[in-house]
């Protein structure tokens, strides 16, 4: 039996990420509920209870910190920003714009559906035979979608990957090259939003953060 592993760490882009992994003898909903409990019990000051806003976005009860959650197989990731009391957390605001997604790079089936979430330009940029890069692209689209807090977004036509981030093992002091993505629904320039993209590998999982350049941030770690 493998126990749960809890790791909360700052990232070089000023966003805090908590990771819960391990306990491979459990799976599915049981594993996820246990992993969320591990996260809740490891609050710095007290127990952390996760609920949801009216729009379905995850929320830390009693806190005005934006969080975003993702899970894949035996990894749960929760990203958070500093408190933003000036923002309503159930609607989009550049000061609290944050999304996270994670995926295991063995999901080769992503190749079969890439034309459904990648535009023609994106398919030209990302080789069809590179599973890891296609999974990276999927996590980018998912992370941007979560940051926008809007249902029904067209991944293929409304979220555009302008450049891919450098994908490497996690380094607390070096983010590498950041990527860029844009939300532009039906060519409506009045609704255009730009996002920075930061990705890293955690035990082979691809973890991707999407955030607006103006969002609240923690101080980046220093050597």
XYZ file of C-alpha atoms in Angstrom:
223
model
C 0.000 0.000 0.000
C 1.233 3.475 -0.891
C 0.266 6.311 1.423
C -0.904 9.700 0.266
C 1.782 12.270 -0.468
C 0.903 15.926 0.176
C 3.053 18.690 -1.307
C 2.187 22.389 -1.308
C 4.662 24.563 -3.110
C 5.008 28.031 -4.604
C 5.690 28.263 -8.316
C 8.071 30.650 -10.070
C 5.066 32.510 -11.534
C 3.710 33.489 -8.091
C 0.889 30.938 -7.837
C 0.632 28.382 -5.020
C -0.035 24.754 -5.978
C -0.959 21.876 -3.654
C -0.523 18.333 -4.966
C -1.939 15.136 -3.481
C -0.727 11.839 -4.963
C -0.135 8.206 -4.012
C -2.479 5.628 -2.448
C -2.597 3.614 -5.676
C -4.636 0.873 -3.996
C -7.647 3.195 -4.201
C -9.218 4.585 -7.345
C -12.111 6.525 -8.786
C -14.436 8.531 -6.574
C -13.098 6.934 -3.385
C -9.551 8.049 -4.153
C -10.677 11.565 -5.064
C -12.706 12.038 -1.880
C -9.795 10.804 0.231
C -7.356 13.093 -1.611
C -9.620 16.117 -1.078
C -9.758 15.240 2.613
C -5.946 15.170 2.738
C -5.877 18.649 1.195
C -8.525 19.971 3.601
C -6.663 18.658 6.645
C -3.400 20.299 5.629
C -4.491 23.920 5.852
C -1.788 26.145 7.329
C -4.054 27.620 9.991
C -7.126 25.406 10.068
C -9.235 22.834 8.229
C -10.015 23.924 4.660
C -13.506 23.225 3.355
C -14.122 23.302 -0.395
C -17.527 24.320 -1.699
C -18.669 25.920 -4.960
C -19.960 29.284 -6.108
C -23.305 29.627 -7.885
C -21.469 29.289 -11.211
C -19.877 26.008 -10.095
C -16.372 27.364 -9.495
C -14.538 25.823 -6.499
C -14.378 27.986 -3.400
C -12.555 27.862 -0.080
C -15.185 28.474 2.589
C -14.503 31.654 4.555
C -11.759 32.779 2.184
C -11.551 35.288 -0.661
C -8.704 33.446 -2.375
C -9.331 32.151 -5.888
C -8.673 28.424 -6.241
C -8.819 26.077 -9.205
C -8.890 22.267 -9.051
C -8.016 19.379 -11.362
C -7.374 15.654 -10.976
C -6.196 12.773 -13.140
C -5.777 9.160 -12.052
C -3.809 9.456 -8.773
C -3.005 13.169 -8.783
C -5.101 16.019 -7.360
C -3.843 19.572 -7.931
C -5.244 22.756 -6.391
C -3.906 26.165 -7.411
C -4.535 29.317 -5.399
C -3.929 33.056 -5.532
C -3.541 35.544 -2.664
C -6.778 37.020 -1.266
C -8.651 39.340 -3.634
C -11.428 40.903 -1.523
C -12.079 43.354 -4.346
C -13.322 40.529 -6.624
C -16.545 38.544 -6.750
C -15.291 34.979 -7.038
C -18.316 33.701 -8.964
C -17.531 35.858 -12.018
C -14.507 36.563 -14.207
C -12.087 39.245 -13.092
C -8.533 39.706 -14.327
C -7.325 40.073 -10.734
C -8.542 36.548 -9.923
C -8.243 34.869 -13.331
C -6.757 31.422 -12.662
C -7.230 27.924 -14.022
C -5.307 24.662 -13.556
C -5.427 21.334 -15.337
C -3.417 18.108 -15.080
C -3.232 15.021 -17.241
C -1.096 11.898 -17.474
C 0.877 11.833 -20.748
C -0.126 8.247 -21.538
C -3.554 9.302 -22.838
C -2.818 8.527 -26.484
C -6.520 8.787 -27.351
C -6.083 12.567 -27.340
C -4.631 12.197 -30.843
C -7.940 10.830 -32.138
C -9.925 13.863 -30.972
C -7.386 16.663 -31.467
C -9.307 18.096 -34.439
C -12.222 18.724 -32.069
C -10.300 21.039 -29.729
C -7.410 22.311 -31.889
C -7.894 24.812 -34.708
C -6.237 24.296 -38.086
C -3.414 26.670 -37.104
C -2.895 24.830 -33.810
C -2.819 21.463 -35.566
C -0.106 22.840 -37.844
C 1.881 23.980 -34.782
C 1.524 20.717 -32.804
C 2.706 17.471 -34.480
C -0.028 14.856 -34.728
C 2.307 12.089 -33.547
C 3.544 13.856 -30.402
C 1.254 12.606 -27.620
C 2.815 14.720 -24.874
C 2.473 17.996 -26.816
C -1.146 17.220 -27.709
C -1.882 16.523 -24.043
C -0.129 19.778 -23.144
C -2.402 21.580 -25.611
C -5.476 19.954 -24.058
C -4.445 21.055 -20.550
C -3.944 24.603 -21.839
C -7.468 24.744 -23.241
C -8.927 23.262 -20.038
C -6.982 25.644 -17.778
C -8.092 28.702 -19.787
C -11.690 27.450 -19.738
C -11.588 27.152 -15.936
C -10.110 30.632 -15.593
C -12.909 32.183 -17.673
C -15.788 30.897 -15.482
C -18.106 30.776 -18.485
C -20.050 27.648 -19.546
C -20.360 26.468 -23.110
C -17.090 27.824 -24.522
C -15.988 26.487 -27.915
C -12.499 25.072 -27.261
C -11.561 24.875 -30.944
C -12.623 28.313 -32.128
C -12.816 30.575 -29.068
C -9.648 29.588 -27.173
C -6.458 29.933 -29.204
C -2.985 28.730 -28.242
C -0.636 31.413 -29.539
C 2.554 29.786 -28.262
C 3.374 26.683 -26.234
C 5.135 26.879 -22.868
C 8.356 25.046 -22.174
C 7.505 21.686 -20.602
C 10.097 20.409 -18.140
C 10.440 18.985 -14.638
C 9.283 21.359 -11.913
C 11.891 23.976 -10.979
C 10.843 26.364 -8.168
C 13.228 29.060 -9.393
C 12.809 28.909 -13.169
C 9.493 28.906 -15.012
C 11.149 28.446 -18.372
C 9.469 29.947 -21.400
C 5.818 30.797 -20.759
C 3.166 30.181 -23.374
C 0.335 32.463 -24.425
C -3.350 31.829 -25.106
C -6.268 34.019 -26.131
C -10.003 33.915 -25.594
C -11.804 35.545 -28.527
C -15.405 34.330 -28.901
C -16.739 34.666 -32.445
C -14.203 37.390 -33.223
C -15.707 39.727 -30.603
C -12.712 41.940 -29.741
C -14.640 43.509 -26.845
C -14.516 40.143 -25.046
C -10.881 39.339 -25.828
C -8.790 38.073 -22.898
C -5.126 37.106 -22.896
C -3.546 34.448 -20.681
C -0.058 33.481 -19.645
C 0.567 29.718 -19.651
C 2.957 27.946 -17.282
C 3.424 24.166 -17.407
C 5.623 21.636 -15.652
C 6.022 17.886 -15.173
C 5.223 16.365 -11.801
C 6.093 12.634 -11.732
C 5.347 12.541 -15.475
C 1.971 14.284 -15.115
C 1.533 17.437 -17.175
C 0.373 20.297 -14.927
C -0.692 23.557 -16.577
C -1.654 26.928 -15.123
C -3.470 29.652 -17.086
C -3.633 33.118 -15.564
C -4.124 36.719 -16.567
C -0.998 38.829 -16.347
C -2.855 41.189 -13.970
C -3.934 38.529 -11.475
C -2.873 38.701 -7.825
C 0.320 36.757 -7.167
C 2.490 35.574 -4.314
C 6.159 36.470 -4.263
C 8.132 34.036 -6.392
C 10.614 31.792 -4.523
C 14.172 33.086 -4.231
C 17.341 31.030 -4.221
